[in-house]
Amino acid sequence: MDTPTRPVSPLRQRMLDDMRMRKLTPKTQSAYIRAVCRFTRYLGRAPDSATVEDLRNYQLHLVDTGTSPMSLNAAISGLKFFFDITLQRGELMARMQPVRLPQRLPVVLSREEVARLIAACNNLKHQTALSLAYATGLRASEVVSLKVSDVDSGRMTLRVEQGKGRKDRYAMLSPLLLERLRVWWRVARAQGKMLDGGWLFPGLNPIESLSPRQLNRAVQAAALAAGIDKRVSMHTLRHCFATHLLEQKVDIRIIQALLGHKKLDTTVIYTQVATDLLREVVSPLETLQSA
């Protein structure tokens, strides 16, 4: 029996239309709607009846219940869109303030640990996807969005369409990665798992791509099998890519472009975890012995 569809309120529909007009991504739209729904549950009445004090008290409630800074800022972003754009009452947000996120250094694996991690994958598709993530620095969402036609062996590049920030860019394609992709392509085609012009890493149904969540589960299982006790995710391989390139003396502006960073400041953080560079620096204490 079909479950009856819950009608969408005019206010929610207006917010959905506002987000659609601005072409916000489905993920952003879901996050903004979720933020307003949670505020509505807290308020106990329609969100368009909220006052400045209601919003201020809601932020205090989030802080007191242990909401992380990132989740707190996400809630504020969703509410800001609702009150600023949908209701045209931005003054109500006057006492809600985003909080500064703590600066944490990324977890980086050594080259030997990366090799162990990739080798520990017992699934060729996952192993190839992890190899690609490390070889290119792509985000998990960008890896699973690749299609076979994005591989350009003539120019030795991978085309990344509409990555983060809705930007197209090219990623580097190394000879070893190309060789691994060709092995995976031959096996997947022979097993009927890859369609013509389809996803480079299809899911169980080849019409759909593998999901970032599935890749993250695969990399965590590989870390466990490889005996790596650091906290590892797909994004860890992106951090490793940037850090290891920096240790190879690759110009940081080139790394910025390869990562698709808008600001150089975002890339500079890898200078703090490039331990090979740190080991090359002579401490001023050592110079005292020859003084």
Backbone as CSV, one residue per row, in Angstrom:
resi,resn,N_x,N_y,N_z,CA_x,CA_y,CA_z,C_x,C_y,C_z
1,MET,0.842,-1.186,0.000,0.000,0.000,0.000,0.882,1.242,0.000
2,ASP,0.578,2.208,-0.844,1.381,3.413,-0.942,1.169,4.308,0.266
3,THR,2.288,4.865,0.776,2.206,5.816,1.883,1.779,7.171,1.335
4,PRO,0.737,7.779,1.945,0.296,9.085,1.427,1.395,10.125,1.541
5,THR,1.544,10.931,0.486,2.566,11.971,0.472,2.132,13.144,1.326
6,ARG,3.031,13.586,2.205,2.710,14.716,3.065,2.733,16.002,2.242
7,PRO,1.669,16.801,2.312,1.642,18.036,1.512,2.722,19.014,1.955
8,VAL,3.284,19.737,0.992,4.317,20.732,1.275,3.644,22.058,1.578
9,SER,4.015,22.670,2.699,3.413,23.945,3.082,3.833,25.040,2.107
10,PRO,3.016,26.092,1.947,3.394,27.191,1.049,4.737,27.822,1.418
11,LEU,5.028,27.912,2.734,6.280,28.521,3.179,7.478,27.661,2.772
12,ARG,7.351,26.352,2.962,8.440,25.441,2.570,8.624,25.457,1.052
13,GLN,7.502,25.482,0.322,7.588,25.511,-1.127,8.287,26.772,-1.613
14,ARG,8.016,27.883,-0.936,8.666,29.129,-1.332,10.176,29.041,-1.111
15,MET,10.574,28.437,0.002,11.999,28.280,0.266,12.632,27.352,-0.768
16,LEU,11.931,26.272,-1.105,12.440,25.359,-2.130,12.601,26.079,-3.470
17,ASP,11.622,26.909,-3.798,11.703,27.671,-5.046,12.870,28.660,-5.026
18,ASP,13.062,29.314,-3.862,14.167,30.273,-3.726,15.511,29.586,-3.934
19,MET,15.645,28.381,-3.391,16.907,27.651,-3.535,17.085,27.164,-4.970
20,ARG,15.985,26.741,-5.583,16.048,26.274,-6.970,16.402,27.420,-7.910
21,MET,15.854,28.598,-7.644,16.173,29.770,-8.466,17.659,30.071,-8.471
22,ARG,18.282,29.837,-7.317,19.716,30.140,-7.164,20.590,28.938,-7.500
23,LYS,19.957,27.860,-7.948,20.653,26.641,-8.363,21.572,26.086,-7.269
24,LEU,21.085,26.106,-6.040,21.849,25.486,-4.960,21.864,23.981,-5.179
25,THR,22.939,23.340,-4.777,23.062,21.897,-4.975,22.032,21.162,-4.118
26,PRO,21.620,19.957,-4.523,20.672,19.178,-3.716,21.147,18.978,-2.280
27,LYS,22.451,18.785,-2.101,22.996,18.596,-0.757,22.801,19.849,0.094
28,THR,23.050,21.025,-0.495,22.869,22.285,0.231,21.393,22.512,0.532
29,GLN,20.532,22.227,-0.423,19.099,22.395,-0.205,18.606,21.530,0.950
30,SER,19.048,20.276,0.984,18.649,19.369,2.068,19.135,19.885,3.415
31,ALA,20.369,20.395,3.450,20.940,20.905,4.702,20.166,22.126,5.190
32,TYR,19.787,23.024,4.287,19.047,24.229,4.672,17.649,23.886,5.170
33,ILE,16.967,22.972,4.489,15.630,22.553,4.926,15.707,21.880,6.293
34,ARG,16.732,21.040,6.479,16.914,20.353,7.752,17.132,21.353,8.884
35,ALA,17.913,22.405,8.609,18.178,23.426,9.630,16.892,24.126,10.063
36,VAL,16.036,24.458,9.099,14.775,25.144,9.421,13.826,24.203,10.155
37,CYS,13.779,22.930,9.744,12.909,21.947,10.412,13.305,21.762,11.874
38,ARG,14.600,21.684,12.132,15.062,21.504,13.516,14.747,22.732,14.363
39,PHE,14.902,23.914,13.775,14.557,25.142,14.501,13.060,25.181,14.797
40,THR,12.247,24.741,13.837,10.791,24.734,14.017,10.387,23.806,15.153
41,ARG,11.028,22.636,15.228,10.729,21.702,16.324,11.092,22.315,17.667
42,TYR,12.236,22.997,17.701,12.642,23.660,18.946,11.656,24.763,19.311
43,LEU,11.228,25.547,18.334,10.362,26.700,18.574,8.950,26.286,18.979
44,GLY,8.473,25.187,18.386,7.128,24.712,18.720,6.019,25.471,18.005
45,ARG,6.375,26.256,17.017,5.364,26.982,16.221,5.986,27.309,14.858
46,ALA,5.240,27.983,13.998,5.722,28.283,12.659,6.994,29.118,12.713
47,PRO,7.995,28.792,11.895,9.276,29.515,11.958,9.168,30.978,11.565
48,ASP,8.162,31.337,10.736,8.037,32.735,10.336,7.484,33.633,11.436
49,SER,7.162,33.010,12.616,6.718,33.804,13.766,7.856,34.054,14.757
50,ALA,9.072,33.609,14.416,10.213,33.727,15.337,10.633,35.181,15.525
51,THR,11.216,35.439,16.681,11.740,36.772,16.992,13.262,36.714,17.068
52,VAL,13.874,37.875,17.180,15.327,37.943,17.338,15.750,37.145,18.566
53,GLU,15.001,37.286,19.630,15.342,36.589,20.883,15.184,35.080,20.744
54,ASP,14.169,34.644,19.986,13.995,33.200,19.746,15.226,32.610,19.065
55,LEU,15.732,33.317,18.075,16.900,32.839,17.335,18.148,32.857,18.207
56,ARG,18.302,33.887,19.009,19.448,33.958,19.918,19.395,32.794,20.909
57,ASN,18.221,32.541,21.475,18.077,31.442,22.437,18.318,30.086,21.780
58,TYR,17.971,29.977,20.500,18.204,28.714,19.792,19.695,28.449,19.642
59,GLN,20.466,29.496,19.348,21.912,29.298,19.256,22.479,28.895,20.612
60,LEU,22.000,29.496,21.673,22.440,29.101,23.022,22.073,27.641,23.294
61,HIS,20.888,27.241,22.861,20.446,25.852,23.033,21.387,24.893,22.299
62,LEU,21.770,25.243,21.070,22.680,24.386,20.301,24.035,24.270,20.990
63,VAL,24.535,25.404,21.499,25.828,25.395,22.193,25.744,24.537,23.450
64,ASP,24.675,24.709,24.218,24.528,23.999,25.498,24.315,22.500,25.317
65,THR,23.800,22.100,24.158,23.577,20.665,23.914,24.757,20.003,23.200
66,GLY,25.878,20.731,23.101,27.104,20.135,22.584,27.210,20.074,21.078
67,THR,26.470,20.912,20.364,26.568,20.933,18.893,27.961,21.389,18.473
68,SER,28.562,20.686,17.530,29.918,21.027,17.085,29.912,22.373,16.366
69,PRO,31.054,23.072,16.352,31.123,24.354,15.638,30.705,24.259,14.174
70,MET,31.099,23.169,13.502,30.739,23.017,12.090,29.226,22.865,11.920
71,SER,28.601,22.042,12.768,27.149,21.849,12.691,26.413,23.124,13.079
72,LEU,26.972,23.855,14.041,26.365,25.117,14.462,26.365,26.121,13.315
73,ASN,27.481,26.244,12.634,27.569,27.175,11.497,26.666,26.742,10.343
74,ALA,26.516,25.419,10.167,25.625,24.917,9.111,24.179,25.290,9.418
75,ALA,23.797,25.189,10.691,22.438,25.569,11.096,22.202,27.053,10.860
76,ILE,23.186,27.866,11.201,23.058,29.314,11.012,22.949,29.659,9.526
77,SER,23.702,28.978,8.676,23.640,29.226,7.224,22.247,28.939,6.683
78,GLY,21.654,27.815,7.107,20.319,27.464,6.645,19.274,28.459,7.109
79,LEU,19.373,28.869,8.370,18.417,29.838,8.908,18.607,31.212,8.268
80,LYS,19.851,31.568,7.994,20.127,32.862,7.360,19.482,32.920,5.972
81,PHE,19.567,31.823,5.228,18.921,31.799,3.912,17.416,31.964,4.065
82,PHE,16.832,31.243,5.022,15.377,31.281,5.220,14.899,32.688,5.584
83,PHE,15.570,33.308,6.553,15.112,34.618,7.018,15.527,35.748,6.072
84,ASP,16.739,35.647,5.510,17.213,36.697,4.597,16.484,36.674,3.252
85,ILE,16.388,35.486,2.656,15.892,35.359,1.289,14.391,35.059,1.234
86,THR,13.995,33.982,1.910,12.595,33.557,1.797,11.636,34.525,2.495
87,LEU,11.984,34.937,3.718,11.089,35.836,4.462,11.402,37.310,4.238
88,GLN,12.602,37.595,3.687,13.018,38.997,3.514,13.027,39.734,4.848
89,ARG,13.507,39.009,5.882,13.561,39.604,7.221,14.921,39.289,7.860
90,GLY,15.945,39.728,7.175,17.305,39.450,7.624,17.646,40.034,8.973
91,GLU,16.914,41.055,9.410,17.210,41.694,10.705,16.987,40.739,11.876
92,LEU,16.196,39.691,11.653,15.948,38.731,12.732,17.199,37.919,13.074
93,MET,18.157,37.857,12.156,19.379,37.080,12.373,20.469,37.900,13.049
94,ALA,20.142,39.112,13.480,21.150,40.047,13.988,21.941,39.493,15.168
95,ARG,21.335,38.640,15.988,22.018,38.165,17.197,22.471,36.712,17.092
96,MET,22.392,36.159,15.898,22.967,34.824,15.666,24.320,35.025,15.009
97,GLN,25.357,34.475,15.609,26.717,34.701,15.123,27.421,33.379,14.844
98,PRO,27.984,33.218,13.634,28.778,32.006,13.369,30.004,31.972,14.271
99,VAL,30.483,30.782,14.542,31.627,30.631,15.449,32.862,30.236,14.646
100,ARG,34.012,30.575,15.180,35.278,30.238,14.522,35.544,28.738,14.664
101,LEU,35.898,28.120,13.552,36.208,26.694,13.578,37.631,26.481,14.081
102,PRO,37.835,25.475,14.939,39.198,25.206,15.415,40.097,24.746,14.278
103,GLN,41.323,25.238,14.251,42.283,24.856,13.218,42.983,23.554,13.626
104,ARG,42.742,22.508,12.866,43.366,21.216,13.153,44.209,20.795,11.953
105,LEU,45.370,20.242,12.244,46.229,19.749,11.162,45.666,18.437,10.622
106,PRO,45.727,18.244,9.314,45.199,17.003,8.735,46.074,15.803,9.080
107,VAL,45.427,14.638,9.143,46.160,13.382,9.328,46.808,13.012,7.993
108,VAL,48.107,12.720,8.028,48.838,12.363,6.806,49.559,11.036,7.018
109,LEU,49.432,10.147,6.048,50.129,8.864,6.088,51.484,8.996,5.408
110,SER,52.409,8.145,5.816,53.683,8.078,5.107,53.464,7.376,3.768
111,ARG,54.443,7.464,2.878,54.315,6.782,1.585,54.169,5.274,1.778
112,GLU,54.901,4.733,2.750,54.834,3.292,3.016,53.436,2.906,3.511
113,GLU,52.836,3.762,4.327,51.483,3.481,4.836,50.447,3.563,3.716
114,VAL,50.624,4.523,2.802,49.700,4.622,1.658,49.782,3.353,0.812
115,ALA,51.000,2.871,0.571,51.176,1.650,-0.224,50.499,0.458,0.451
116,ARG,50.655,0.354,1.778,50.011,-0.730,2.533,48.487,-0.610,2.476
117,LEU,48.005,0.607,2.589,46.556,0.848,2.572,45.944,0.387,1.256
118,ILE,46.552,0.806,0.142,46.008,0.448,-1.175,46.112,-1.060,-1.406
119,ALA,47.236,-1.649,-1.001,47.429,-3.089,-1.197,46.450,-3.917,-0.368
120,ALA,45.978,-3.349,0.761,45.084,-4.085,1.659,43.656,-4.173,1.133
121,CYS,43.329,-3.413,0.088,41.990,-3.490,-0.525,41.845,-4.833,-1.232
122,ASN,40.806,-5.587,-0.882,40.629,-6.893,-1.525,39.629,-6.830,-2.669
123,ASN,39.291,-5.627,-3.096,38.343,-5.415,-4.183,39.024,-4.525,-5.219
124,LEU,39.127,-4.997,-6.464,39.877,-4.273,-7.490,39.286,-2.885,-7.749
125,LYS,37.975,-2.791,-7.747,37.343,-1.486,-7.983,37.735,-0.499,-6.890
126,HIS,37.641,-0.915,-5.633,38.002,-0.029,-4.522,39.495,0.282,-4.548
127,GLN,40.299,-0.720,-4.841,41.750,-0.512,-4.881,42.120,0.511,-5.956
128,THR,41.471,0.428,-7.108,41.744,1.376,-8.192,41.262,2.773,-7.821
129,ALA,40.099,2.863,-7.173,39.564,4.166,-6.759,40.474,4.829,-5.730
130,LEU,41.013,4.043,-4.793,41.941,4.589,-3.796,43.240,5.035,-4.460
131,SER,43.715,4.243,-5.423,44.928,4.623,-6.157,44.711,5.948,-6.877
132,LEU,43.535,6.103,-7.476,43.232,7.336,-8.193,43.153,8.528,-7.240
133,ALA,42.522,8.333,-6.092,42.400,9.428,-5.126,43.772,9.911,-4.668
134,TYR,44.679,8.975,-4.415,46.030,9.359,-3.973,46.839,9.954,-5.116
135,ALA,46.663,9.431,-6.322,47.462,9.884,-7.470,47.027,11.244,-8.000
136,THR,45.799,11.655,-7.681,45.260,12.893,-8.245,44.872,13.939,-7.215
137,GLY,44.639,13.509,-5.970,44.189,14.450,-4.946,42.716,14.804,-5.057
138,LEU,41.940,14.027,-5.818,40.517,14.322,-5.965,39.757,14.006,-4.683
139,ARG,38.692,14.747,-4.459,37.783,14.471,-3.352,36.995,13.199,-3.667
140,ALA,36.448,12.555,-2.617,35.676,11.318,-2.818,34.514,11.558,-3.772
141,SER,33.829,12.688,-3.625,32.684,12.995,-4.494,33.127,13.166,-5.941
142,GLU,34.351,13.656,-6.143,34.868,13.838,-7.502,35.303,12.507,-8.100
143,VAL,35.834,11.628,-7.281,36.253,10.303,-7.760,35.045,9.529,-8.284
144,VAL,33.969,9.496,-7.499,32.808,8.693,-7.897,32.022,9.335,-9.044
145,SER,32.279,10.614,-9.333,31.576,11.301,-10.425,32.281,11.158,-11.765
146,LEU,33.455,10.530,-11.778,34.198,10.362,-13.028,33.511,9.362,-13.952
147,LYS,33.566,9.674,-15.247,33.080,8.748,-16.262,34.272,8.274,-17.102
148,VAL,34.077,7.177,-17.803,35.157,6.617,-18.621,35.664,7.671,-19.607
149,SER,34.763,8.476,-20.134,35.139,9.486,-21.125,35.963,10.628,-20.538
150,ASP,36.046,10.709,-19.213,36.848,11.757,-18.571,38.337,11.427,-18.578
151,VAL,38.689,10.195,-18.894,40.094,9.773,-18.946,40.658,10.093,-20.322
152,ASP,41.631,10.985,-20.359,42.253,11.394,-21.620,43.702,10.903,-21.625
153,SER,43.920,9.734,-22.213,45.267,9.154,-22.214,46.200,9.890,-23.171
154,GLY,45.623,10.624,-24.136,46.458,11.397,-25.060,47.124,12.566,-24.373
155,ARG,46.361,13.286,-23.568,46.896,14.448,-22.849,47.328,14.085,-21.432
156,MET,47.077,12.825,-21.027,47.421,12.338,-19.674,46.764,13.212,-18.601
157,THR,45.449,13.387,-18.771,44.686,14.167,-17.801,43.363,13.466,-17.490
158,LEU,42.782,13.862,-16.365,41.423,13.456,-16.001,40.582,14.728,-15.949
159,ARG,39.452,14.716,-16.597,38.567,15.877,-16.563,37.631,15.772,-15.357
160,VAL,37.657,16.778,-14.515,36.781,16.829,-13.339,35.688,17.845,-13.639
161,GLU,34.473,17.357,-13.836,33.361,18.241,-14.175,32.603,18.654,-12.918
162,GLN,32.451,19.967,-12.767,31.644,20.522,-11.680,32.047,19.946,-10.321
163,GLY,33.343,20.103,-10.006,33.819,19.719,-8.682,33.301,20.692,-7.633
164,LYS,33.932,20.704,-6.480,33.483,21.591,-5.417,33.524,23.041,-5.907
165,GLY,32.476,23.797,-5.570,32.381,25.170,-6.043,31.908,25.265,-7.479
166,ARG,31.382,24.119,-8.009,30.861,24.068,-9.391,31.900,24.491,-10.421
167,LYS,33.118,24.013,-10.211,34.205,24.370,-11.125,34.710,23.131,-11.855
168,ASP,34.953,23.297,-13.152,35.618,22.244,-13.928,37.126,22.436,-13.805
169,ARG,37.860,21.344,-13.814,39.317,21.444,-13.829,39.885,20.119,-14.350
170,TYR,41.181,20.100,-14.565,41.861,18.880,-14.990,42.768,18.390,-13.875
171,ALA,42.820,17.074,-13.716,43.726,16.449,-12.751,44.801,15.699,-13.524
172,MET,45.938,15.492,-12.867,47.046,14.795,-13.512,46.747,13.295,-13.621
173,LEU,47.201,12.696,-14.704,47.040,11.259,-14.931,48.427,10.663,-15.142
174,SER,48.929,9.967,-14.137,50.277,9.403,-14.231,50.247,8.101,-15.028
175,PRO,51.379,7.699,-15.612,51.423,6.442,-16.370,51.008,5.231,-15.540
176,LEU,51.432,5.174,-14.278,51.072,4.029,-13.438,49.567,4.013,-13.163
177,LEU,48.991,5.196,-12.913,47.543,5.249,-12.682,46.801,4.828,-13.941
178,LEU,47.256,5.281,-15.119,46.609,4.897,-16.371,46.641,3.386,-16.552
179,GLU,47.764,2.792,-16.208,47.900,1.335,-16.322,46.887,0.629,-15.412
180,ARG,46.734,1.142,-14.169,45.783,0.529,-13.220,44.340,0.728,-13.672
181,LEU,44.053,1.883,-14.250,42.702,2.141,-14.750,42.375,1.202,-15.916
182,ARG,43.355,0.937,-16.766,43.130,0.036,-17.903,42.877,-1.390,-17.429
183,VAL,43.596,-1.828,-16.383,43.364,-3.168,-15.819,41.942,-3.248,-15.281
184,TRP,41.532,-2.236,-14.521,40.181,-2.213,-13.960,39.130,-2.172,-15.081
185,TRP,39.387,-1.376,-16.118,38.434,-1.264,-17.228,38.235,-2.617,-17.915
186,ARG,39.335,-3.321,-18.168,39.228,-4.623,-18.847,38.440,-5.622,-17.998
187,VAL,38.725,-5.664,-16.703,38.032,-6.603,-15.809,36.549,-6.240,-15.698
188,ALA,36.253,-4.959,-15.498,34.865,-4.520,-15.342,34.053,-4.761,-16.620
189,ARG,34.663,-4.501,-17.771,33.969,-4.734,-19.041,33.700,-6.224,-19.254
190,ALA,34.678,-7.053,-18.924,34.514,-8.503,-19.095,33.399,-9.043,-18.200
191,GLN,33.221,-8.418,-17.043,32.187,-8.857,-16.093,30.851,-8.143,-16.308
192,GLY,30.790,-7.270,-17.301,29.555,-6.553,-17.580,29.190,-5.516,-16.537
193,LYS,30.195,-5.016,-15.805,29.938,-4.061,-14.729,30.087,-2.601,-15.166
194,MET,30.599,-2.380,-16.380,30.839,-1.007,-16.836,30.167,-0.797,-18.191
195,LEU,29.352,0.248,-18.264,28.619,0.542,-19.495,29.436,1.448,-20.411
196,ASP,29.103,1.443,-21.687,29.754,2.347,-22.640,29.502,3.794,-22.225
197,GLY,30.574,4.544,-22.043,30.425,5.937,-21.631,29.875,6.103,-20.236
198,GLY,29.892,5.015,-19.464,29.304,5.048,-18.125,30.286,5.485,-17.053
199,TRP,29.906,5.205,-15.808,30.720,5.594,-14.660,32.034,4.819,-14.652
200,LEU,33.098,5.491,-14.252,34.389,4.823,-14.121,34.359,3.844,-12.950
201,PHE,33.608,4.216,-11.910,33.451,3.331,-10.748,31.953,3.149,-10.465
202,PRO,31.317,2.245,-11.228,29.879,2.043,-11.059,29.557,1.327,-9.753
203,GLY,28.302,1.483,-9.315,27.837,0.766,-8.138,27.409,-0.639,-8.518
204,LEU,26.654,-1.298,-7.636,26.170,-2.641,-7.945,25.296,-2.611,-9.196
205,ASN,24.512,-1.538,-9.307,23.771,-1.283,-10.542,24.628,-0.349,-11.387
206,PRO,25.133,-0.810,-12.534,26.076,0.012,-13.319,25.502,1.333,-13.807
207,ILE,24.178,1.493,-13.724,23.574,2.767,-14.121,23.901,3.849,-13.095
208,GLU,24.167,3.412,-11.863,24.479,4.347,-10.784,25.958,4.259,-10.431
209,SER,26.503,5.366,-9.947,27.916,5.364,-9.552,28.075,4.866,-8.124
210,LEU,29.282,4.486,-7.798,29.640,4.190,-6.418,29.400,5.455,-5.595
211,SER,29.077,5.329,-4.323,28.832,6.510,-3.498,30.066,6.844,-2.659
212,PRO,30.237,8.108,-2.276,31.356,8.467,-1.391,31.339,7.673,-0.090
213,ARG,30.153,7.394,0.427,30.060,6.630,1.679,30.620,5.227,1.504
214,GLN,30.326,4.593,0.365,30.865,3.252,0.103,32.383,3.283,0.019
215,LEU,32.923,4.328,-0.609,34.384,4.443,-0.698,35.002,4.657,0.668
216,ASN,34.363,5.462,1.499,34.898,5.698,2.843,34.887,4.417,3.675
217,ARG,33.833,3.622,3.519,33.809,2.339,4.232,34.929,1.439,3.741
218,ALA,35.198,1.482,2.431,36.260,0.640,1.859,37.625,1.060,2.372
219,VAL,37.878,2.361,2.464,39.194,2.824,2.910,39.387,2.545,4.401
220,GLN,38.328,2.615,5.173,38.434,2.298,6.604,38.691,0.807,6.826
221,ALA,38.051,-0.025,6.020,38.296,-1.476,6.110,39.731,-1.794,5.698
222,ALA,40.230,-1.102,4.690,41.608,-1.323,4.239,42.607,-0.885,5.302
223,ALA,42.318,0.238,5.978,43.211,0.716,7.048,43.275,-0.296,8.180
224,LEU,42.133,-0.883,8.514,42.088,-1.909,9.564,42.890,-3.131,9.144
225,ALA,42.710,-3.552,7.891,43.432,-4.734,7.392,44.932,-4.482,7.304
226,ALA,45.319,-3.226,7.045,46.736,-2.885,6.906,47.391,-2.582,8.248
227,GLY,46.612,-2.585,9.315,47.172,-2.307,10.643,47.552,-0.853,10.846
228,ILE,46.847,0.044,10.175,47.104,1.482,10.321,46.155,2.027,11.383
229,ASP,46.707,2.518,12.475,45.854,2.937,13.595,45.507,4.423,13.571
230,LYS,45.871,5.122,12.498,45.480,6.529,12.369,44.033,6.606,11.872
231,ARG,43.420,7.762,12.114,42.056,7.966,11.632,42.116,8.262,10.128
232,VAL,41.609,7.325,9.324,41.769,7.407,7.874,40.413,7.508,7.191
233,SER,40.335,8.382,6.192,39.156,8.495,5.333,39.641,8.729,3.911
234,MET,38.718,8.826,2.983,39.113,9.130,1.604,39.824,10.477,1.537
235,HIS,39.410,11.415,2.367,40.032,12.745,2.331,41.483,12.684,2.796
236,THR,41.814,11.660,3.594,43.202,11.490,4.025,44.114,11.326,2.816
237,LEU,43.651,10.622,1.796,44.472,10.418,0.595,44.702,11.733,-0.132
238,ARG,43.736,12.634,-0.088,43.913,13.975,-0.672,44.985,14.740,0.103
239,HIS,44.949,14.632,1.429,45.980,15.277,2.247,47.361,14.688,1.939
240,CYS,47.416,13.380,1.772,48.693,12.716,1.469,49.235,13.172,0.120
241,PHE,48.355,13.263,-0.870,48.746,13.729,-2.200,49.426,15.091,-2.111
242,ALA,48.791,16.039,-1.441,49.329,17.403,-1.347,50.633,17.437,-0.559
243,THR,50.648,16.736,0.566,51.835,16.764,1.426,53.032,16.112,0.749
244,HIS,52.815,14.984,0.113,53.927,14.277,-0.539,54.455,15.047,-1.746
245,LEU,53.577,15.736,-2.467,54.050,16.600,-3.558,54.901,17.745,-3.012
246,LEU,54.461,18.323,-1.909,55.219,19.418,-1.300,56.595,18.935,-0.862
247,GLU,56.656,17.719,-0.330,57.940,17.146,0.078,58.834,16.834,-1.121
248,GLN,58.206,16.692,-2.295,58.976,16.493,-3.530,59.402,17.824,-4.154
249,LYS,59.183,18.912,-3.422,59.569,20.266,-3.863,58.715,20.800,-5.019
250,VAL,57.512,20.279,-5.174,56.597,20.829,-6.179,56.114,22.187,-5.680
251,ASP,56.063,23.168,-6.567,55.644,24.520,-6.208,54.234,24.490,-5.605
252,ILE,54.058,25.200,-4.516,52.778,25.169,-3.798,51.636,25.729,-4.635
253,ARG,51.944,26.628,-5.585,50.883,27.170,-6.442,50.382,26.109,-7.429
254,ILE,51.263,25.202,-7.826,50.839,24.097,-8.690,49.953,23.144,-7.885
255,ILE,50.329,22.877,-6.642,49.519,22.019,-5.775,48.150,22.646,-5.555
256,GLN,48.124,23.959,-5.373,46.853,24.679,-5.211,45.939,24.428,-6.413
257,ALA,46.500,24.545,-7.616,45.704,24.347,-8.829,45.223,22.903,-8.945
258,LEU,46.093,21.943,-8.625,45.715,20.535,-8.713,44.610,20.178,-7.725
259,LEU,44.633,20.802,-6.557,43.606,20.538,-5.549,42.309,21.283,-5.830
260,GLY,42.386,22.310,-6.681,41.195,23.101,-6.948,40.881,24.086,-5.852
261,HIS,41.907,24.490,-5.087,41.708,25.466,-4.019,41.576,26.868,-4.601
262,LYS,40.601,27.617,-4.102,40.417,28.991,-4.558,41.482,29.903,-3.962
263,LYS,41.834,29.648,-2.698,42.791,30.502,-1.995,44.055,29.725,-1.657
264,LEU,45.190,30.379,-1.802,46.467,29.748,-1.475,46.551,29.436,0.013
265,ASP,45.885,30.244,0.846,45.909,30.019,2.298,45.430,28.620,2.653
266,THR,44.483,28.085,1.884,43.960,26.744,2.158,45.027,25.686,1.919
267,THR,45.887,25.925,0.929,46.928,24.958,0.575,48.127,25.053,1.506
268,VAL,48.366,26.246,2.052,49.562,26.488,2.869,49.603,25.596,4.107
269,ILE,48.443,25.116,4.565,48.415,24.285,5.773,49.298,23.043,5.621
270,TYR,49.508,22.587,4.380,50.311,21.378,4.173,51.798,21.606,4.466
271,THR,52.210,22.851,4.513,53.603,23.124,4.890,53.853,22.742,6.347
272,GLN,52.782,22.665,7.148,52.930,22.337,8.565,52.988,20.831,8.824
273,VAL,52.640,20.032,7.800,52.667,18.576,7.991,53.651,17.887,7.050
274,ALA,54.360,18.659,6.236,55.370,18.083,5.339,56.635,17.829,6.149
275,THR,56.693,16.690,6.820,57.786,16.408,7.764,59.138,16.254,7.088
276,ASP,59.154,15.822,5.826,60.438,15.716,5.114,61.105,17.085,5.002
277,LEU,60.284,18.122,4.807,60.833,19.479,4.734,61.341,19.924,6.093
278,LEU,60.609,19.552,7.136,61.032,19.937,8.490,62.381,19.322,8.838
279,ARG,62.578,18.084,8.380,63.839,17.403,8.706,65.035,18.041,8.002
280,GLU,64.772,18.766,6.907,65.867,19.416,6.181,66.303,20.715,6.830
281,VAL,65.468,21.233,7.712,65.791,22.506,8.359,66.758,22.258,9.512
282,VAL,67.812,23.045,9.564,68.798,22.922,10.643,68.371,23.822,11.800
283,SER,68.235,23.234,12.962,67.856,24.010,14.140,68.957,25.016,14.479
284,PRO,68.614,26.218,14.938,69.641,27.197,15.321,70.510,26.693,16.480
285,LEU,69.994,25.736,17.256,70.777,25.157,18.330,72.007,24.437,17.784
286,GLU,71.821,23.773,16.624,72.933,23.041,16.028,74.057,24.007,15.604
287,THR,73.715,25.197,15.217,74.725,26.160,14.750,75.586,26.692,15.893
288,LEU,75.082,26.540,17.121,75.863,27.039,18.258,77.156,26.248,18.443
289,GLN,77.119,24.969,18.041,78.309,24.122,18.242,79.468,24.562,17.385
290,SER,79.176,25.203,16.250,80.260,25.640,15.373,80.592,27.120,15.569
291,ALA,79.847,27.756,16.490,80.080,29.204,16.708,81.307,29.432,17.594
